[in-house]
PDB file of C-alpha atoms and ligand atoms in Angstrom:
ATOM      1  CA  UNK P  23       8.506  18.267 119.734  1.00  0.00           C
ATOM      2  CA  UNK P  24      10.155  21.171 118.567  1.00  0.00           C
ATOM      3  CA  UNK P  25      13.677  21.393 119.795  1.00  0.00           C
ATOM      4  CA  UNK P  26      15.999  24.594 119.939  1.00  0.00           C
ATOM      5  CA  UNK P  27      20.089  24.805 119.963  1.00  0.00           C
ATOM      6  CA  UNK P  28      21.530  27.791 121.893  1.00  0.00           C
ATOM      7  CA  UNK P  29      25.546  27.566 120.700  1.00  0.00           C
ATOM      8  CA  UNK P  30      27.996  29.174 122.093  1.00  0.00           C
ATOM      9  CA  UNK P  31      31.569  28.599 123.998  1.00  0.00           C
ATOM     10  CA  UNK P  32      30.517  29.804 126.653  1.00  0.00           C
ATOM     11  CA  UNK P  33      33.814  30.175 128.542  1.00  0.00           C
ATOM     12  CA  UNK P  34      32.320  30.614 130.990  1.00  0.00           C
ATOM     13  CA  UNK P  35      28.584  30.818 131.408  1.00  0.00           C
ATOM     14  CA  UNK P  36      27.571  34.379 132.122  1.00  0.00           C
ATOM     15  CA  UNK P  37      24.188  35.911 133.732  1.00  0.00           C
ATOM     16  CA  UNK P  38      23.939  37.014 129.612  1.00  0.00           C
ATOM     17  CA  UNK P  39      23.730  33.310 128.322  1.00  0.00           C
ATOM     18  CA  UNK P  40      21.626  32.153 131.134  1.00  0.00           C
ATOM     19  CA  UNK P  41      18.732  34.737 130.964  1.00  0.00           C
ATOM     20  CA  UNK P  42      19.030  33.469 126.876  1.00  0.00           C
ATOM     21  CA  UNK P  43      18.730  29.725 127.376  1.00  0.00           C
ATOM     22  CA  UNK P  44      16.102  30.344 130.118  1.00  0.00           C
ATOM     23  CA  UNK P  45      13.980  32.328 127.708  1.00  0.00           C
ATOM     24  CA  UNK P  46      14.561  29.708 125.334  1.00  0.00           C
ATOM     25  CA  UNK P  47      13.162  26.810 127.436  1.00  0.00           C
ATOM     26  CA  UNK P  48      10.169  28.237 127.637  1.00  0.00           C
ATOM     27  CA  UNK P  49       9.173  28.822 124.180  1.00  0.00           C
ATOM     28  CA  UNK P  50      10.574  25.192 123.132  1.00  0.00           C
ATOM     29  CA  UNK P  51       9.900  21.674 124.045  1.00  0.00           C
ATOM     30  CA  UNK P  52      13.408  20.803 123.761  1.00  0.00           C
ATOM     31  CA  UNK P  53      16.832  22.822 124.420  1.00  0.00           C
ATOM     32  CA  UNK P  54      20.173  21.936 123.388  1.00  0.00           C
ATOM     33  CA  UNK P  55      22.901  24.207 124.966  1.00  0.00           C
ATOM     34  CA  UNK P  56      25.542  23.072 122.238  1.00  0.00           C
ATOM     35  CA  UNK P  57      29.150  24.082 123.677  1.00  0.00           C
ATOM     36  CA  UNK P  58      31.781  24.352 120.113  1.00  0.00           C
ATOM     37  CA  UNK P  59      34.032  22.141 120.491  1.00  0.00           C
ATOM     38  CA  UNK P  60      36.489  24.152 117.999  1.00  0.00           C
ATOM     39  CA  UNK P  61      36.246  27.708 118.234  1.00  0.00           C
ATOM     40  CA  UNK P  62      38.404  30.534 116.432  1.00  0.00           C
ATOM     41  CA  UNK P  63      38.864  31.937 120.246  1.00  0.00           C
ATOM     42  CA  UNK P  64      42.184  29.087 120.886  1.00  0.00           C
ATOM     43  CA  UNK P  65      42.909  30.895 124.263  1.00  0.00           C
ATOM     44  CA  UNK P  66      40.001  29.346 126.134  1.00  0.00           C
ATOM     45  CA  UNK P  67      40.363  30.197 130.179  1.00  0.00           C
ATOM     46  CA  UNK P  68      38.171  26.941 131.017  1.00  0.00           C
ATOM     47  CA  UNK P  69      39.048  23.552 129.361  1.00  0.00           C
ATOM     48  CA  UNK P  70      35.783  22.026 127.540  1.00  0.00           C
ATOM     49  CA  UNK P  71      34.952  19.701 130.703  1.00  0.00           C
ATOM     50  CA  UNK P  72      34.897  22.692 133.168  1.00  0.00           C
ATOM     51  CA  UNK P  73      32.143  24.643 131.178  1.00  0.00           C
ATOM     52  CA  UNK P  74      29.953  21.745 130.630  1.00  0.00           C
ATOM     53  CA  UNK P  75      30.434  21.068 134.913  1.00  0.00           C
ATOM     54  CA  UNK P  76      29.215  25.056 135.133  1.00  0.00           C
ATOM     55  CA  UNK P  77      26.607  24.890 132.690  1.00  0.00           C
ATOM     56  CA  UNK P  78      25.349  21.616 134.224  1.00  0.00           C
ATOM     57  CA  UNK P  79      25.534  23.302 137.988  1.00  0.00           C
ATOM     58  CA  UNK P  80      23.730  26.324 136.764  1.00  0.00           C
ATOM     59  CA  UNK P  81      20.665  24.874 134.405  1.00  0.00           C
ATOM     60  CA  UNK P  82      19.782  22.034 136.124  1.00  0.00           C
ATOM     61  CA  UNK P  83      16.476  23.852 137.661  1.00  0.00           C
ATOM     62  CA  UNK P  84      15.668  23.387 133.775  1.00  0.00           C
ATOM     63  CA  UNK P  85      14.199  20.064 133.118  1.00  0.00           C
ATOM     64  CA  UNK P  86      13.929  20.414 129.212  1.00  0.00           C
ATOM     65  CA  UNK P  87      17.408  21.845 128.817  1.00  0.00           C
ATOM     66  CA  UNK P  88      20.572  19.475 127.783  1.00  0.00           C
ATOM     67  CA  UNK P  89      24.318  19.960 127.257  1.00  0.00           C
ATOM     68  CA  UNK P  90      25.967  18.666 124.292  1.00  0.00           C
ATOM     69  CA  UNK P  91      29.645  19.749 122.567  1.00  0.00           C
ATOM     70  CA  UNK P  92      29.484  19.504 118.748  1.00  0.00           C
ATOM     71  CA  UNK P  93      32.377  20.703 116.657  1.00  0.00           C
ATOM     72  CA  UNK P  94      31.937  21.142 112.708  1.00  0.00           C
ATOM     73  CA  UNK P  95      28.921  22.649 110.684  1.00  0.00           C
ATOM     74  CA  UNK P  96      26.029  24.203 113.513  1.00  0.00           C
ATOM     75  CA  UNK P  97      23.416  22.761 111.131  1.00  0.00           C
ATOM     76  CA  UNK P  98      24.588  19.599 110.912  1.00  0.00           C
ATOM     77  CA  UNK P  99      24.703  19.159 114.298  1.00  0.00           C
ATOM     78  CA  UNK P 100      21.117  20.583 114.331  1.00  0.00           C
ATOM     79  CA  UNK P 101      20.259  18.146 111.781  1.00  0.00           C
ATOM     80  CA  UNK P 102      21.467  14.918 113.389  1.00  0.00           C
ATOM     81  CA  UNK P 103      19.743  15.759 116.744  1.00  0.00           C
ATOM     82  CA  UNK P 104      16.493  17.075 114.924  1.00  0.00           C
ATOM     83  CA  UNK P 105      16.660  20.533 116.039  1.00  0.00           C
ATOM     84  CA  UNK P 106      14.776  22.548 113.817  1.00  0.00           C
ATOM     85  CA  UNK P 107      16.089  25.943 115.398  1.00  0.00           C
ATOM     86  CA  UNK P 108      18.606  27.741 116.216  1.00  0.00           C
ATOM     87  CA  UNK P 109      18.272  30.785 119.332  1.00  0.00           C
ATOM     88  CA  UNK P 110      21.060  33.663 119.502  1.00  0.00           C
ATOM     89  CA  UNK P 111      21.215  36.458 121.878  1.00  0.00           C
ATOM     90  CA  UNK P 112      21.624  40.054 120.426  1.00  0.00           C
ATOM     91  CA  UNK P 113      22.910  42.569 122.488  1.00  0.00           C
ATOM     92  CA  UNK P 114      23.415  45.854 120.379  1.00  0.00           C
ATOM     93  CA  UNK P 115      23.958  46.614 116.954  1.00  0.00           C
ATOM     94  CA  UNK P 116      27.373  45.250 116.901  1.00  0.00           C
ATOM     95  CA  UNK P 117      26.246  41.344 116.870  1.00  0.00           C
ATOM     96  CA  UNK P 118      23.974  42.130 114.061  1.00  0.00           C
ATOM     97  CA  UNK P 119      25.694  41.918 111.070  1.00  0.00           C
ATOM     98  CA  UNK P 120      27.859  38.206 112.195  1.00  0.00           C
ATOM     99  CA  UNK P 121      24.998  36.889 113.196  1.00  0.00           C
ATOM    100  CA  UNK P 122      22.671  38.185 110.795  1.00  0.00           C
ATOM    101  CA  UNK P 123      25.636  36.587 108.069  1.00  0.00           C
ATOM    102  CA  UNK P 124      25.348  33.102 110.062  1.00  0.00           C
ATOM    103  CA  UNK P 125      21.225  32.828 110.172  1.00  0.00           C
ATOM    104  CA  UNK P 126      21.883  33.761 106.705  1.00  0.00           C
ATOM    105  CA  UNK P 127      24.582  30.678 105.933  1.00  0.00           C
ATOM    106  CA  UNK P 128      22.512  28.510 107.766  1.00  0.00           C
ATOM    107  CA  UNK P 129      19.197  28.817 106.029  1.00  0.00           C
ATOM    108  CA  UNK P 130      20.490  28.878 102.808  1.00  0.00           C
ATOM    109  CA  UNK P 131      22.689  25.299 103.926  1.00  0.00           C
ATOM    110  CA  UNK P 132      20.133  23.087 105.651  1.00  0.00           C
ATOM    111  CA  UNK P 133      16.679  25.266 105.769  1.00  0.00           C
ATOM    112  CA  UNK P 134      17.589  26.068 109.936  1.00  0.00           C
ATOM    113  CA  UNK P 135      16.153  28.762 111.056  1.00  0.00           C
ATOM    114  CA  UNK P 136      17.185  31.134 113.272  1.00  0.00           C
ATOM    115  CA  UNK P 137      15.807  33.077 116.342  1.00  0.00           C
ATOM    116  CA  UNK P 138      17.101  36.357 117.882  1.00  0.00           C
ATOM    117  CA  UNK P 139      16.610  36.893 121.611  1.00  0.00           C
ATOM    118  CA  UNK P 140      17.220  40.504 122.671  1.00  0.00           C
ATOM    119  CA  UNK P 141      19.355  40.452 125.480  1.00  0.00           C
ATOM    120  CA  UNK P 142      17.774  42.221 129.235  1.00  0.00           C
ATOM    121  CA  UNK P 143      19.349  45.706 129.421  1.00  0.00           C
ATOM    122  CA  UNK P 144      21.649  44.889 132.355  1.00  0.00           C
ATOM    123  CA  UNK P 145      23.323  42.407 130.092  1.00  0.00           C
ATOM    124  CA  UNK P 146      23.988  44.339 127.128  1.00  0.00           C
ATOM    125  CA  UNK P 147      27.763  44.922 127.673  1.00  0.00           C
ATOM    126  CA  UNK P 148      28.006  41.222 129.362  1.00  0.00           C
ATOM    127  CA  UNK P 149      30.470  39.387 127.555  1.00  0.00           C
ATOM    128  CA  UNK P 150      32.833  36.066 128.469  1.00  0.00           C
ATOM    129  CA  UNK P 151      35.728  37.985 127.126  1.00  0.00           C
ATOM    130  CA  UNK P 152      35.037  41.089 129.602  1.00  0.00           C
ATOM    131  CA  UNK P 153      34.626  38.263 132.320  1.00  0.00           C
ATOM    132  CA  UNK P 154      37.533  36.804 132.043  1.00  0.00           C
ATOM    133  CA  UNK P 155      39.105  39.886 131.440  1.00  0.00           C
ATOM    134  CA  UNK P 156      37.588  41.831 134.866  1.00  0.00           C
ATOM    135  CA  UNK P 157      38.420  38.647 136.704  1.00  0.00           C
ATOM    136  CA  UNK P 158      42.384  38.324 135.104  1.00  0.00           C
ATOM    137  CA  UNK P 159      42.904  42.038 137.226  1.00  0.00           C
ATOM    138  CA  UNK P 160      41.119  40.949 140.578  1.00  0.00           C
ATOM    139  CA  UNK P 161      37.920  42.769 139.543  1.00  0.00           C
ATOM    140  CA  UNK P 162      34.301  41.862 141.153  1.00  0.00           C
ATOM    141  CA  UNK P 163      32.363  39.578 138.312  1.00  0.00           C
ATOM    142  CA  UNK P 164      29.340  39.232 141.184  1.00  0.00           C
ATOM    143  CA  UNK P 165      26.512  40.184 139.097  1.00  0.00           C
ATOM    144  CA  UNK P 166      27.806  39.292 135.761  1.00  0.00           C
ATOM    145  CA  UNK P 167      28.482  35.429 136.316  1.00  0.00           C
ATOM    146  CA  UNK P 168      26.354  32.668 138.501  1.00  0.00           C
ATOM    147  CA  UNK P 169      28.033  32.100 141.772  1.00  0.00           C
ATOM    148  CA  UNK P 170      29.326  29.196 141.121  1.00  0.00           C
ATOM    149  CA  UNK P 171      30.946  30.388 138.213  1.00  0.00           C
ATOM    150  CA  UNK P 172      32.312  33.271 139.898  1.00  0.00           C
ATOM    151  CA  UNK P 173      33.760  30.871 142.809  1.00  0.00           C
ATOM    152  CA  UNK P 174      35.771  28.967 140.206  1.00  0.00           C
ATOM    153  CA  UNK P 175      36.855  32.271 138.294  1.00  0.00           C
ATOM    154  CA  UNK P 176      37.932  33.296 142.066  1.00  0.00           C
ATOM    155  CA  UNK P 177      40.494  30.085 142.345  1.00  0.00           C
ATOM    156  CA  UNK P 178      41.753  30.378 138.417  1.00  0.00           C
ATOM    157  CA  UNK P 179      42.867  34.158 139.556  1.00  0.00           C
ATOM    158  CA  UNK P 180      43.958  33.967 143.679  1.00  0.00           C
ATOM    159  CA  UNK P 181      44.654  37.041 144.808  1.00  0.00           C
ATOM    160  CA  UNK P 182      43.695  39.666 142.424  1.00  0.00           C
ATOM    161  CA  UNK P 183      44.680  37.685 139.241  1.00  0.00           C
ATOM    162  CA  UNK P 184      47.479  39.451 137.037  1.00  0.00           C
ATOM    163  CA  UNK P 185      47.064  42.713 138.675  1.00  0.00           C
ATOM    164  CA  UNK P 186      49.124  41.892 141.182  1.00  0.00           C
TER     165      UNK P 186
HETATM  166  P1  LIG J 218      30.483  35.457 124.266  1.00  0.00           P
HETATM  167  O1  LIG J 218      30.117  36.246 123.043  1.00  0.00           O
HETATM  168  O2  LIG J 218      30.039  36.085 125.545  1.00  0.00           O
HETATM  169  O3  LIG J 218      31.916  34.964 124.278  1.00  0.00           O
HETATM  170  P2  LIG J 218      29.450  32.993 123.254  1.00  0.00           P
HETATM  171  O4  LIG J 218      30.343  32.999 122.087  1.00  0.00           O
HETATM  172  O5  LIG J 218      29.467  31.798 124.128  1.00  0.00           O
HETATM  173  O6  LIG J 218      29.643  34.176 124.249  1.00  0.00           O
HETATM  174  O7  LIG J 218      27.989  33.347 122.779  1.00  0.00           O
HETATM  175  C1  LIG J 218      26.965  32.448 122.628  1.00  0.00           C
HETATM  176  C2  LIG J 218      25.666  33.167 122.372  1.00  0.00           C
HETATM  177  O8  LIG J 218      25.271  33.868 123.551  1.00  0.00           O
HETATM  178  C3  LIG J 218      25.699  34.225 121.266  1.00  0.00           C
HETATM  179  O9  LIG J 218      24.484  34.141 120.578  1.00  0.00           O
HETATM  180  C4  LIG J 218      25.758  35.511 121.994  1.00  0.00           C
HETATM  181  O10 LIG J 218      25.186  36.558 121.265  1.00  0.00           O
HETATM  182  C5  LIG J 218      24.926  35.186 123.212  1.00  0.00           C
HETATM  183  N1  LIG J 218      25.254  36.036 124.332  1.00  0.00           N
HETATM  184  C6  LIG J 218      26.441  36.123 124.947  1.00  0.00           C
HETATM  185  N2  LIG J 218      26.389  37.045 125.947  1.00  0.00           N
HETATM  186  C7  LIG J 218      25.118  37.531 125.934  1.00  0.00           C
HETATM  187  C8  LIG J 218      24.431  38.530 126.691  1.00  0.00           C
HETATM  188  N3  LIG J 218      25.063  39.228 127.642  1.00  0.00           N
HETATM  189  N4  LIG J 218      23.137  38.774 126.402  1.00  0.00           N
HETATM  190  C9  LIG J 218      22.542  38.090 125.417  1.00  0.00           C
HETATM  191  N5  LIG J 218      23.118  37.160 124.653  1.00  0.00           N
HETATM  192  C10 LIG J 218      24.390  36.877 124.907  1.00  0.00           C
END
């Protein structure tokens, strides 16, 4: 069984992660969607509960997919749920060197490799920052986020958000 962590905060889930973890299922037996539990980012939008309730709503077509939160080292996380890799999405040059430093970490800490995803062009400038940043002014996120996601980004900012 080889088993694959996709880690992010995902806050929230965009059409970006989603076309990742998707990709991911299908190349491994096994996918962890592994939410951090204690990010640098401190001003989250959606508390730790709410993204797991998204991510659940929107991956639960995929049967080999699970949700987990871990919060310390990546690779020991990977190690005590005998994940052997770890996926990323790129989307342009700009992720490359931080994630090209943390595939780098990793391997050289526990022997984890990891795996590079290029992103699908019309998610290239998808971010969850630019979400919740379009959404904050009363900007349309249709497109960008999963519906459901977009319905709950709709009640955290009635009204056109801050903009108003
Ligand atoms: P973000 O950078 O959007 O805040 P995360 O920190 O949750 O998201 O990122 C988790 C992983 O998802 C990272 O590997 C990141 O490169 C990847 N990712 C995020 N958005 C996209 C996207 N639009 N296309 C491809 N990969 C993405």
């Amino acid at each position: 069984m080889a088993t694959a962590l996709c880690p992010g905060s995902f806050d929230p889930v965009t059409n970006g992660h989603l076309d990742i973890i998707e990709r991911t299922s299908r190349h491994f037996d096994d996918v962890i969607v592994a939410v951090i539990r204690n990010p640098q980012k401190t001003q989250s939008l959606f508390t730790l509960e709410e993204r797991q309730e998204m991510l659940a709503e929107v991956l639960g077509h995929l049967g080999n997919v699970r949700i987990e939160f871990f919060k310390g080292l990546l690779v020991d996380f990977a190690k005590d749920h005998g994940a052997e890799a770890i996926v990323k999405g790129l989307r342009a040059v700009s992720d490359f060197d931080y994630e090209f430093q943390m595939a780098q970490m990793n391997q050289s800490l526990a022997g984890i490799d990891t795996f590079f995803i290029s992103t699908s062009p019309q998610y290239s400038f998808l971010s969850s920052s630019l979400v919740r940043e379009v959404a904050r002014y009363g900007g349309d996120v249709t497109g960008m986020v999963p519906p459901s996601v977009a319905t709950r980004l709709t009640d955290r900012f009635p009204e056109g958000g801050d903009a108003r």
